[in-house]
Short mmCIF file of C-alpha atoms in Angstrom, two decimals:
data_model
loop_
_atom_site.label_atom_id
_atom_site.label_comp_id
_atom_site.label_asym_id
_atom_site.label_seq_id
_atom_site.Cartn_x
_atom_site.Cartn_y
_atom_site.Cartn_z
CA MET A 57 -68.34 219.26 -13.08
CA LEU A 58 -71.25 220.76 -15.05
CA HIS A 59 -70.55 221.53 -18.69
CA PRO A 60 -71.94 224.82 -20.00
CA LEU A 61 -74.73 224.58 -22.56
CA PRO A 62 -73.77 225.46 -26.15
CA ILE A 63 -74.84 229.00 -27.04
CA GLU A 64 -77.37 227.90 -29.70
CA GLU A 65 -79.00 225.36 -27.37
CA PHE A 66 -79.20 227.95 -24.58
CA ARG A 67 -80.81 230.47 -26.92
CA GLU A 68 -83.37 227.90 -28.07
CA LYS A 69 -84.32 227.02 -24.49
CA VAL A 70 -84.78 230.69 -23.59
CA PHE A 71 -86.77 231.30 -26.76
CA ASN A 72 -89.09 228.34 -26.04
CA GLN A 73 -89.72 229.68 -22.52
CA VAL A 74 -90.45 233.25 -23.65
CA ARG A 75 -92.38 232.47 -26.85
CA PRO A 76 -95.74 231.50 -25.22
CA TRP A 77 -95.85 234.76 -23.24
CA GLN A 78 -94.95 236.74 -26.35
CA ARG A 79 -97.71 235.03 -28.38
CA SER A 80 -100.27 235.57 -25.63
CA PHE A 81 -99.47 239.29 -25.52
CA GLN A 82 -99.72 239.59 -29.33
CA PHE A 83 -103.06 237.74 -29.40
CA TRP A 84 -104.73 239.85 -26.71
CA VAL A 85 -103.55 243.18 -28.15
CA ARG A 86 -104.90 242.26 -31.60
CA ALA A 87 -108.10 240.53 -30.46
CA VAL A 88 -109.10 243.45 -28.23
CA ASP A 89 -108.35 245.90 -31.04
CA ILE A 90 -110.62 244.00 -33.52
CA TYR A 91 -113.43 243.51 -30.98
CA THR A 92 -113.52 247.09 -29.69
CA GLY A 93 -113.38 248.33 -33.26
CA TYR A 94 -116.65 246.55 -34.01
CA LYS A 95 -118.32 247.67 -30.78
CA VAL A 96 -117.45 251.34 -31.37
CA PHE A 97 -118.60 251.04 -34.97
CA GLN A 98 -121.96 249.55 -33.90
CA ILE A 99 -122.62 252.67 -31.81
CA ARG A 100 -121.60 255.04 -34.60
CA VAL A 101 -123.58 253.33 -37.37
CA ASN A 102 -126.82 253.61 -35.37
CA PHE A 103 -126.75 257.37 -36.00
CA VAL A 104 -126.87 256.77 -39.78
CA LYS A 105 -130.49 256.55 -40.95
CA ASP A 106 -129.98 255.69 -44.62
CA VAL A 107 -129.98 251.87 -45.01
CA LYS A 108 -127.83 251.85 -48.13
CA ARG A 109 -125.26 254.09 -46.44
CA GLN A 110 -125.28 251.74 -43.42
CA GLU A 111 -124.48 248.77 -45.70
CA GLU A 112 -121.59 250.67 -47.29
CA LEU A 113 -120.17 251.53 -43.87
CA TRP A 114 -120.54 247.93 -42.67
CA GLU A 115 -118.67 246.67 -45.76
CA ARG A 116 -115.86 249.14 -45.09
CA GLN A 117 -115.69 248.07 -41.44
CA HIS A 118 -115.56 244.38 -42.43
CA GLU A 119 -112.71 245.08 -44.87
CA HIS A 120 -110.79 246.96 -42.19
CA ALA A 121 -111.29 244.14 -39.66
CA ALA A 122 -110.47 241.47 -42.28
CA ASP A 123 -107.02 242.97 -42.80
CA LYS A 124 -106.38 242.85 -39.04
CA ILE A 125 -107.67 239.28 -38.65
CA TYR A 126 -105.60 238.15 -41.63
CA SER A 127 -102.46 239.74 -40.18
CA MET A 128 -103.05 238.15 -36.77
CA CYS A 129 -103.66 234.64 -38.16
CA SER A 130 -100.82 234.91 -40.67
CA ASP A 131 -98.26 236.31 -38.23
CA LEU A 132 -99.09 234.00 -35.31
CA GLY A 133 -99.76 230.89 -37.42
CA GLY A 134 -100.31 227.69 -35.48
CA PHE A 135 -103.83 227.35 -34.14
CA PHE A 136 -104.91 230.67 -35.63
CA LEU A 137 -104.66 229.16 -39.10
CA LYS A 138 -107.46 226.82 -38.01
CA VAL A 139 -109.41 229.81 -36.71
CA ALA A 140 -109.03 231.34 -40.19
CA GLN A 141 -110.41 228.12 -41.73
CA ILE A 142 -113.50 228.31 -39.52
CA LEU A 143 -114.12 232.03 -40.04
CA GLY A 144 -113.31 232.11 -43.76
CA LYS A 145 -116.61 230.58 -44.91
CA PRO A 146 -119.15 232.40 -47.11
CA ASP A 147 -122.15 231.39 -44.98
CA LEU A 148 -120.67 232.42 -41.64
CA ALA A 149 -118.46 235.45 -42.17
CA PRO A 150 -118.79 238.71 -44.09
CA ALA A 151 -117.61 238.52 -47.71
CA ALA A 152 -114.62 240.78 -46.92
CA TRP A 153 -113.41 238.27 -44.30
CA VAL A 154 -113.83 235.34 -46.67
CA ARG A 155 -111.86 237.00 -49.45
CA ARG A 156 -108.91 237.53 -47.11
CA LEU A 157 -108.98 234.42 -44.94
CA VAL A 158 -109.68 231.73 -47.55
CA THR A 159 -106.11 232.10 -48.85
CA LEU A 160 -104.68 230.95 -45.50
CA CYS A 161 -105.83 227.31 -45.82
CA ASP A 162 -102.41 225.93 -46.76
CA ARG A 163 -100.16 228.93 -46.15
CA ALA A 164 -98.48 227.95 -42.88
CA PRO A 165 -94.72 228.55 -42.83
CA ALA A 166 -92.92 225.39 -43.96
CA THR A 167 -90.35 223.64 -41.79
CA PRO A 168 -86.88 223.79 -43.46
CA PHE A 169 -86.01 220.63 -45.40
CA GLU A 170 -82.97 219.89 -43.21
CA LYS A 171 -85.21 219.57 -40.14
CA VAL A 172 -87.71 217.46 -42.10
CA GLN A 173 -84.93 215.08 -43.13
CA LEU A 174 -83.64 214.77 -39.55
CA MET A 175 -87.14 214.03 -38.23
CA LEU A 176 -87.75 211.35 -40.88
CA GLU A 177 -84.48 209.60 -40.08
CA ARG A 178 -85.16 209.76 -36.34
CA GLU A 179 -88.78 208.62 -36.58
CA LEU A 180 -88.35 205.89 -39.23
CA GLY A 181 -85.03 204.65 -37.85
CA GLN A 182 -83.36 204.51 -41.26
CA GLY A 183 -81.14 206.72 -43.40
CA PHE A 184 -83.02 209.15 -45.61
CA GLU A 185 -81.40 207.99 -48.86
CA ASP A 186 -81.90 204.33 -47.91
CA LYS A 187 -85.67 204.81 -47.61
CA PHE A 188 -86.53 207.24 -50.45
CA GLU A 189 -85.67 207.05 -54.12
CA ARG A 190 -87.03 210.55 -54.66
CA PHE A 191 -88.24 213.25 -52.27
CA ASP A 192 -89.57 216.69 -53.30
CA VAL A 193 -87.88 219.36 -51.19
CA GLU A 194 -90.77 221.81 -51.61
CA PRO A 195 -93.88 220.62 -49.73
CA LEU A 196 -97.21 220.15 -51.51
CA GLY A 197 -98.78 222.12 -48.68
CA SER A 198 -97.97 223.30 -45.20
CA ALA A 199 -100.76 223.54 -42.63
CA SER A 200 -100.88 224.43 -38.96
CA ILE A 201 -99.62 221.09 -37.59
CA ALA A 202 -97.73 219.42 -40.42
CA GLN A 203 -96.57 219.67 -44.00
CA VAL A 204 -96.84 217.11 -46.82
CA HIS A 205 -94.17 216.16 -49.37
CA ARG A 206 -94.46 214.06 -52.52
CA ALA A 207 -91.93 211.22 -52.64
CA ARG A 208 -91.21 207.73 -53.95
CA LEU A 209 -90.01 204.83 -51.85
CA LYS A 210 -87.04 202.67 -52.87
CA GLY A 211 -88.11 199.86 -55.18
CA SER A 212 -91.60 201.29 -55.81
CA LYS A 213 -93.24 202.59 -59.01
CA ASP A 214 -95.90 204.65 -57.23
CA ASP A 215 -95.57 207.99 -55.47
CA VAL A 216 -96.46 208.48 -51.83
CA ALA A 217 -97.43 211.46 -49.69
CA VAL A 218 -95.25 211.98 -46.61
CA LYS A 219 -96.80 213.95 -43.75
CA VAL A 220 -94.27 215.38 -41.27
CA GLN A 221 -95.15 217.23 -38.06
CA HIS A 222 -93.68 220.69 -37.42
CA PRO A 223 -91.17 220.55 -34.54
CA GLY A 224 -92.43 222.11 -31.25
CA ILE A 225 -95.89 222.87 -32.63
CA GLU A 226 -97.84 221.03 -29.92
CA ASP A 227 -96.89 223.35 -27.03
CA LEU A 228 -97.45 226.40 -29.21
CA MET A 229 -100.98 225.42 -30.22
CA MET A 230 -102.02 224.60 -26.67
CA THR A 231 -101.01 228.13 -25.62
CA ASP A 232 -103.09 229.55 -28.49
CA ILE A 233 -106.22 227.60 -27.66
CA HIS A 234 -106.07 228.50 -23.95
CA ASN A 235 -106.00 232.17 -24.93
CA LEU A 236 -108.97 231.63 -27.24
CA GLN A 237 -110.89 229.88 -24.44
CA ALA A 238 -110.46 232.93 -22.21
CA PHE A 239 -111.67 235.21 -25.03
CA ALA A 240 -114.64 232.89 -25.66
CA LEU A 241 -115.66 233.14 -22.00
CA TYR A 242 -115.66 236.93 -22.27
CA LEU A 243 -117.75 236.94 -25.47
CA GLN A 244 -120.14 234.41 -23.95
CA LYS A 245 -120.69 236.63 -20.93
CA MET A 246 -120.83 240.01 -22.69
CA ASP A 247 -122.11 239.57 -26.24
CA ILE A 248 -123.01 236.15 -27.66
CA GLN A 249 -125.45 234.04 -25.66
CA PHE A 250 -123.95 230.75 -26.74
CA ASP A 251 -121.88 228.16 -24.87
CA LEU A 252 -118.67 229.08 -26.71
CA PHE A 253 -116.44 227.75 -23.93
CA SER A 254 -117.68 224.17 -24.41
CA VAL A 255 -117.02 224.54 -28.12
CA THR A 256 -113.41 225.60 -27.48
CA LYS A 257 -112.96 222.74 -24.99
CA GLU A 258 -113.98 220.26 -27.69
CA MET A 259 -111.58 221.98 -30.09
CA GLU A 260 -108.80 221.51 -27.54
CA LYS A 261 -109.60 217.81 -27.24
CA GLN A 262 -109.74 217.27 -31.01
CA ILE A 263 -106.57 219.22 -31.73
CA ALA A 264 -104.67 217.25 -29.09
CA TYR A 265 -105.53 214.10 -31.07
CA GLU A 266 -104.06 215.60 -34.25
CA PHE A 267 -100.53 215.31 -32.91
CA ASP A 268 -100.72 211.49 -32.93
CA PHE A 269 -100.31 210.22 -36.51
CA LEU A 270 -100.69 206.60 -35.34
CA ARG A 271 -104.24 207.45 -34.31
CA GLU A 272 -104.81 209.21 -37.64
CA ALA A 273 -103.64 206.16 -39.61
CA ALA A 274 -106.01 203.90 -37.65
CA ALA A 275 -108.88 206.31 -38.34
CA MET A 276 -108.14 206.29 -42.08
CA LYS A 277 -108.24 202.49 -42.17
CA LYS A 278 -111.49 202.38 -40.20
CA ILE A 279 -113.32 204.93 -42.36
CA HIS A 280 -111.98 203.39 -45.58
CA HIS A 281 -113.32 199.98 -44.51
CA PHE A 282 -116.70 201.40 -43.43
CA LEU A 283 -117.32 203.26 -46.71
CA GLN A 284 -116.31 200.25 -48.80
CA LYS A 285 -118.56 197.93 -46.80
CA ASN A 286 -121.62 200.19 -47.11
CA ASN A 287 -121.36 201.25 -50.77
CA LYS A 288 -121.05 199.57 -54.16
CA LYS A 289 -119.09 202.65 -55.20
CA VAL A 290 -117.51 204.67 -52.39
CA PRO A 291 -118.66 208.33 -52.35
CA VAL A 292 -115.16 209.60 -51.47
CA ARG A 293 -111.64 208.23 -51.79
CA VAL A 294 -109.60 207.66 -48.64
CA PRO A 295 -105.81 207.32 -49.10
CA ASN A 296 -104.29 203.93 -48.30
CA VAL A 297 -101.79 203.99 -45.43
CA MET A 298 -98.32 202.36 -45.37
CA LEU A 299 -98.71 201.02 -41.82
CA ASP A 300 -95.02 200.08 -41.50
CA LEU A 301 -94.10 203.73 -42.18
CA VAL A 302 -96.24 205.44 -39.55
CA THR A 303 -95.05 206.91 -36.26
CA ARG A 304 -96.50 209.53 -33.92
CA LYS A 305 -94.93 212.33 -36.01
CA VAL A 306 -94.62 210.83 -39.52
CA LEU A 307 -97.32 209.37 -41.78
CA VAL A 308 -96.64 207.84 -45.22
CA MET A 309 -99.69 207.19 -47.40
CA GLU A 310 -100.88 206.77 -50.98
CA PHE A 311 -100.44 209.87 -53.14
CA ILE A 312 -103.72 210.93 -54.75
CA ASP A 313 -103.47 213.23 -57.75
CA GLY A 314 -106.24 215.81 -57.95
CA ILE A 315 -107.23 219.47 -58.04
CA PRO A 316 -107.81 221.35 -54.76
CA ILE A 317 -111.50 222.17 -54.60
CA LEU A 318 -110.77 225.91 -54.31
CA GLU A 319 -109.06 225.78 -57.70
CA LEU A 320 -111.94 223.96 -59.42
CA GLY A 321 -113.35 227.09 -61.07
CA ASN A 322 -109.98 228.12 -62.49
CA GLU A 323 -109.34 224.58 -63.76
CA MET A 324 -112.73 224.53 -65.50
CA ALA A 325 -111.97 227.86 -67.17
CA LYS A 326 -108.59 226.52 -68.39
CA ARG A 327 -110.38 223.60 -70.04
CA GLY A 328 -112.89 225.84 -71.75
CA ILE A 329 -115.76 225.08 -69.38
CA ASN A 330 -117.84 228.00 -68.18
CA PRO A 331 -117.65 227.86 -64.31
CA GLY A 332 -121.15 229.37 -64.22
CA GLY A 333 -122.62 227.12 -66.91
CA LYS A 334 -124.85 224.05 -66.77
CA ALA A 335 -122.03 221.49 -67.09
CA ALA A 336 -120.16 223.12 -64.22
CA ALA A 337 -123.34 223.26 -62.11
CA VAL A 338 -123.91 219.51 -62.60
CA ALA A 339 -120.28 218.75 -61.65
CA LYS A 340 -120.55 220.90 -58.50
CA GLN A 341 -123.81 219.23 -57.49
CA ASN A 342 -122.23 215.77 -57.93
CA ILE A 343 -119.23 216.79 -55.83
CA LEU A 344 -121.44 218.09 -53.01
CA LYS A 345 -123.69 215.01 -53.28
CA SER A 346 -120.67 212.70 -52.87
CA LEU A 347 -119.31 214.62 -49.88
CA THR A 348 -122.73 214.88 -48.23
CA SER A 349 -123.45 211.19 -48.79
CA ALA A 350 -120.15 210.20 -47.17
CA TYR A 351 -120.77 212.45 -44.16
CA GLY A 352 -124.37 211.30 -43.73
CA GLN A 353 -123.25 207.68 -43.60
CA MET A 354 -120.30 208.35 -41.29
CA ILE A 355 -122.20 210.52 -38.80
CA LEU A 356 -125.60 208.79 -38.71
CA LYS A 357 -124.80 205.12 -39.39
CA SER A 358 -121.34 204.73 -37.89
CA GLY A 359 -120.89 207.71 -35.56
CA PHE A 360 -117.18 207.67 -36.45
CA PHE A 361 -116.44 210.45 -38.92
CA HIS A 362 -113.88 212.78 -40.49
CA ALA A 363 -114.46 216.07 -38.66
CA ASP A 364 -112.43 218.54 -40.74
CA PRO A 365 -113.86 218.92 -44.27
CA HIS A 366 -112.36 222.35 -44.97
CA PRO A 367 -111.40 223.11 -48.60
CA GLY A 368 -107.71 222.31 -48.09
CA ASN A 369 -108.63 218.69 -47.32
CA ILE A 370 -110.70 218.05 -50.45
CA LEU A 371 -109.34 217.08 -53.87
CA ILE A 372 -111.32 216.65 -57.08
CA CYS A 373 -110.00 213.78 -59.21
CA LYS A 374 -110.94 212.53 -62.69
CA GLY A 375 -114.66 212.22 -63.37
CA SER A 376 -115.58 214.54 -60.47
CA GLU A 377 -114.41 211.86 -58.02
CA VAL A 378 -113.83 213.34 -54.56
CA ALA A 379 -110.86 212.52 -52.34
CA LEU A 380 -110.99 213.37 -48.63
CA LEU A 381 -107.62 213.99 -46.96
CA ASP A 382 -106.26 214.63 -43.44
CA TYR A 383 -107.87 212.43 -40.79
CA GLY A 384 -106.23 214.12 -37.82
CA GLN A 385 -109.62 215.31 -36.59
CA VAL A 386 -112.07 212.43 -36.31
CA LYS A 387 -114.97 212.02 -33.90
CA ASP A 388 -116.53 208.91 -32.41
CA LEU A 389 -120.05 209.87 -31.33
CA PRO A 390 -121.80 207.95 -28.54
CA ASP A 391 -124.99 206.25 -29.77
CA ASN A 392 -127.32 208.51 -27.80
CA LEU A 393 -125.99 211.60 -29.57
CA ARG A 394 -125.82 209.87 -32.96
CA LEU A 395 -129.47 208.83 -32.73
CA GLY A 396 -130.50 212.13 -31.17
CA TYR A 397 -128.96 213.93 -34.12
CA ALA A 398 -130.77 211.55 -36.51
CA SER A 399 -134.06 212.63 -34.89
CA LEU A 400 -133.08 216.29 -35.27
CA ILE A 401 -132.32 215.70 -38.97
CA LEU A 402 -135.86 214.35 -39.48
CA ALA A 403 -137.30 217.36 -37.64
CA ILE A 404 -135.36 219.79 -39.85
CA ALA A 405 -136.22 217.90 -43.05
CA ASP A 406 -139.92 217.89 -42.06
CA ASN A 407 -139.89 221.54 -40.89
CA ASP A 408 -141.29 220.28 -37.59
CA PRO A 409 -140.69 222.86 -34.80
CA VAL A 410 -142.13 220.63 -32.05
CA ALA A 411 -139.83 217.74 -32.96
CA ALA A 412 -136.85 220.12 -33.28
CA LEU A 413 -137.46 221.47 -29.77
CA GLN A 414 -137.73 217.93 -28.37
CA SER A 415 -134.58 216.85 -30.23
CA TYR A 416 -132.62 219.74 -28.71
CA ARG A 417 -133.71 218.61 -25.25
CA ASP A 418 -132.84 214.96 -26.01
CA LEU A 419 -129.38 216.04 -27.20
CA GLY A 420 -128.76 217.98 -23.99
CA ILE A 421 -128.79 221.42 -25.65
CA GLU A 422 -130.22 223.76 -23.02
CA THR A 423 -131.76 226.99 -24.29
CA VAL A 424 -133.48 230.06 -22.87
CA CYS A 425 -135.86 231.84 -25.22
CA ALA A 426 -136.72 235.55 -25.02
CA CYS A 427 -138.97 235.64 -28.09
CA LYS A 428 -142.71 235.28 -28.73
CA ASP A 429 -142.75 232.16 -30.91
CA GLU A 430 -140.24 229.83 -29.27
CA GLN A 431 -140.99 226.80 -31.46
CA LYS A 432 -140.66 228.69 -34.74
CA GLU A 433 -137.43 230.37 -33.66
CA MET A 434 -136.06 227.06 -32.34
CA LEU A 435 -136.59 225.44 -35.75
CA ARG A 436 -134.84 228.40 -37.37
CA LEU A 437 -131.92 227.99 -34.95
CA ALA A 438 -131.74 224.25 -35.71
CA GLN A 439 -131.69 224.95 -39.45
CA THR A 440 -129.01 227.60 -39.00
CA MET A 441 -126.81 225.39 -36.86
CA PHE A 442 -127.30 221.90 -38.30
CA ASP A 443 -128.33 222.18 -41.95
CA THR A 444 -126.42 223.31 -45.03
CA LYS A 445 -129.39 225.21 -46.46
CA LEU A 446 -129.59 228.73 -45.10
CA PRO A 447 -133.01 229.74 -43.72
CA PRO A 448 -135.22 231.78 -46.08
CA GLY A 449 -133.91 235.30 -46.54
CA VAL A 450 -130.57 234.60 -44.80
CA LYS A 451 -127.39 234.96 -46.88
CA VAL A 452 -124.78 235.47 -44.16
CA LEU A 453 -124.93 234.47 -40.50
CA GLN A 454 -124.48 237.53 -38.27
CA PRO A 455 -124.21 236.44 -34.62
CA PHE A 456 -124.03 240.09 -33.45
CA SER A 457 -127.27 241.01 -35.25
CA GLU A 458 -130.39 241.56 -33.14
CA GLU A 459 -132.32 239.36 -35.61
CA SER A 460 -129.90 236.45 -35.14
CA SER A 461 -131.44 233.30 -33.64
CA ILE A 462 -128.50 233.14 -31.23
CA LYS A 463 -129.48 236.59 -29.94
CA LYS A 464 -133.11 235.54 -29.51
CA ILE A 465 -132.38 232.10 -28.03
CA ALA A 466 -129.55 231.80 -25.55
CA VAL A 467 -127.75 228.43 -25.79
CA ARG A 468 -126.75 227.88 -22.17
CA THR A 469 -125.37 224.35 -22.53
CA PHE A 470 -124.01 222.75 -25.69
CA PRO A 471 -122.54 219.21 -25.46
CA GLU A 472 -118.89 219.31 -26.49
CA GLU A 473 -119.22 216.21 -28.69
CA LEU A 474 -121.73 217.97 -30.96
CA PHE A 475 -119.22 220.64 -31.96
CA SER A 476 -117.61 218.27 -34.48
CA ILE A 477 -120.98 217.78 -36.20
CA LEU A 478 -121.66 221.52 -36.07
CA ARG A 479 -118.28 222.30 -37.62
CA SER A 480 -118.60 219.63 -40.32
CA VAL A 481 -122.05 220.87 -41.35
CA HIS A 482 -120.87 224.48 -41.42
CA LEU A 483 -117.85 223.58 -43.54
CA LEU A 484 -120.10 221.70 -45.98
CA ARG A 485 -122.39 224.71 -46.09
CA GLY A 486 -119.44 226.99 -46.73
CA LEU A 487 -118.49 224.83 -49.71
CA SER A 488 -122.05 224.87 -51.06
CA VAL A 489 -122.37 228.66 -50.72
CA GLY A 490 -118.96 229.13 -52.35
CA MET A 491 -120.06 226.92 -55.27
CA GLY A 492 -123.38 228.69 -55.60
CA VAL A 493 -125.39 225.56 -54.77
CA ASN A 494 -128.09 225.95 -52.13
CA TYR A 495 -129.14 222.53 -50.86
CA SER A 496 -130.20 220.83 -47.65
CA CYS A 497 -128.04 218.09 -46.16
CA ALA A 498 -130.96 217.28 -43.83
CA GLU A 499 -133.15 216.38 -46.80
CA GLN A 500 -130.39 214.26 -48.35
CA TRP A 501 -129.69 212.57 -45.01
CA ARG A 502 -133.33 211.81 -44.21
CA PRO A 503 -133.24 208.16 -45.50
CA VAL A 504 -129.97 207.50 -43.62
CA ALA A 505 -131.41 209.02 -40.42
CA GLU A 506 -134.57 206.91 -40.75
CA GLU A 507 -132.49 203.77 -41.31
CA ALA A 508 -130.33 204.51 -38.24
CA LEU A 509 -133.39 205.10 -36.03
CA LEU A 510 -135.13 202.02 -37.43
CA ALA A 511 -132.12 199.82 -36.66
CA ALA A 512 -132.12 201.14 -33.08
CA GLY A 513 -135.88 200.61 -32.67
CA ARG A 514 -136.45 204.34 -32.18
CA LEU A 515 -138.40 205.24 -35.31
CA LYS A 516 -141.97 206.28 -34.62
CA GLY A 517 -144.86 207.18 -36.90
CA PRO A 518 -146.67 205.82 -39.95
CA VAL A 519 -143.50 205.55 -42.03
CA LEU A 520 -142.27 202.65 -39.87
CA ASP A 521 -144.10 199.82 -41.66
CA SER A 522 -143.01 200.80 -45.16
CA LEU A 523 -139.43 201.39 -44.00
CA PHE A 524 -139.37 197.96 -42.35
CA LEU A 525 -140.18 196.30 -45.67
CA ILE A 526 -137.72 198.45 -47.63
CA ALA A 527 -134.92 197.85 -45.11
CA SER A 528 -135.60 194.10 -44.98
CA PRO A 529 -133.26 191.93 -47.08
CA PHE A 530 -136.35 189.90 -48.08
CA PHE A 531 -138.29 192.90 -49.40
CA GLY A 532 -138.17 191.64 -52.99
CA VAL A 533 -139.34 188.16 -51.96
CA ALA A 534 -142.10 189.61 -49.77
CA HIS A 535 -143.34 191.80 -52.59
CA SER A 536 -143.51 188.81 -54.99
CA PHE A 537 -145.26 186.68 -52.38
CA LEU A 538 -147.94 189.28 -51.66
CA PHE A 539 -148.53 189.89 -55.35
CA GLU A 540 -148.97 186.20 -56.19
CA PHE A 541 -150.94 185.46 -53.02
CA THR A 542 -153.41 188.24 -53.88
CA ASN A 543 -153.85 186.92 -57.41
CA LEU A 544 -154.42 183.34 -56.21
CA GLY A 545 -156.89 184.55 -53.61
CA SER A 546 -158.83 186.34 -56.33
CA PHE A 547 -158.88 183.19 -58.49
CA LEU A 548 -160.10 181.15 -55.51
CA PHE A 549 -162.92 183.60 -54.89
CA LEU A 550 -163.96 183.47 -58.56
CA GLU A 551 -163.89 179.66 -58.49
CA HIS A 552 -166.16 179.67 -55.44
CA ILE A 553 -168.82 182.02 -56.82
CA SER A 554 -168.79 180.31 -60.21
CA GLY A 555 -169.72 177.02 -58.58
CA ARG A 556 -166.87 175.06 -60.20
CA ASP A 557 -165.81 171.67 -58.84
CA THR A 558 -163.99 171.20 -55.57
CA ALA A 559 -160.88 169.76 -57.26
CA SER A 560 -160.24 173.07 -59.00
CA ARG A 561 -160.51 174.97 -55.73
CA ARG A 562 -158.33 172.34 -54.02
CA GLY A 563 -155.59 172.89 -56.66
CA ILE A 564 -155.57 176.61 -56.01
CA LEU A 565 -155.38 176.06 -52.24
CA GLN A 566 -152.41 173.71 -52.72
CA ARG A 567 -150.61 176.39 -54.73
CA ILE A 568 -151.25 178.90 -51.93
CA PHE A 569 -149.88 176.49 -49.29
CA ARG A 570 -146.76 175.81 -51.42
CA LEU A 571 -146.23 179.56 -51.84
CA MET A 572 -146.51 180.13 -48.07
CA ASN A 573 -144.12 177.24 -47.41
CA ASN A 574 -141.54 178.69 -49.82
CA TRP A 575 -141.88 182.11 -48.17
CA ILE A 576 -141.35 180.65 -44.68
CA HIS A 577 -138.24 178.76 -45.75
CA THR A 578 -136.88 181.78 -47.66
CA GLY A 579 -137.32 183.97 -44.58
#
């Protein structure tokens, strides 16, 4: 005999079946409303001749749309909180959007503590009170996939951070991203000549990885080891993981005390430091230098990198030390793309349009140009997409503008794997614009790119010989050898023209032979 389902369980099953359809309907109604609002406005604003009046109207339109986008992302939550993170950047979106969306970084609805406790007991296989001496009920932050609590384990003196996945979030986010993919296909066909669908496919792949905390823990260990191995002082801190307390849905790690990067200005003001002063500017430059150094090494030397440097994942600790959190999104680039990107970095740093065009082809980025100077516009597109420094005269990227590089050059094919680099660079640029620091990651990454290409035997040009010596572990010995060898050669020449005895010349020759012998054995 079949037993009837309890009422609450029946309701939950029905709700889980209906919820995806309900979310899809809500997304399409709101997305179409925002999109058509902009298209109608574009027609209307063309009838206004005064430029200043046009700018005022555009600002008003952006504010109106920002309220709608905020409401959509806030009400739907889930994946749309990540959309807000991408759009809420000063270099990419209008200022009105940024002001509204930047507050959504860690504002996802929190899972009730009772459900958190049940999940911890189920995942860790131990009673809650047997495992934790102290556990803060209120989370430190709640994001789209998980929330983090501060706690202390039994018998420990140090606090830990406990990351717990929201129940049922995986199915919800997959529904969201499939809707976004359909919208991206429409935009790609009707308005923006860019391979947006491939970008959303890569997002789907990366987000699917975020639901496996075992994978995240392994990524943290790998990146921590890489940065320690390649630096005397690591550019960013990576939390240590308690490997015996990690499951697919729970991750326990070292607690790092610091200030969220978005609160840096307020914290400076509290301590009597002018956020716009010289001391603050130096601190901001050091923070960006540390982050950029870490990303240059991860992307260009290793190919395995943290792919989600949005402000909610960055803490500033004592002495302007930077901590990088949340390794749910990591990317392992194949060598051909890693080295292809290294070549593109050199092209951007050198302002070389020919090399930039060739690098795009080598990376598999297919473009169609409808402008007079393809090479110049291609370099501008490369700078816009893959460098933190905005092109001259550009303050905000406007993909709908007729002057946009994406309007002039259609990107027909964009390899999915490159989206993680694109997103990381854009997030770094958003941070730099927000801090008021205009700098080029390509220029800072140039030595790392050259080193990566040199190690792969793909560096060409006159810089090769000098880089070989600098990269060689025997550079110091070689320099000393050449210096002394030159001096001894000069002495030998002087001995010869002065007509001094053969024994003197023989002594100098013996010193030269000993020097060469020492060099050979040292090498």
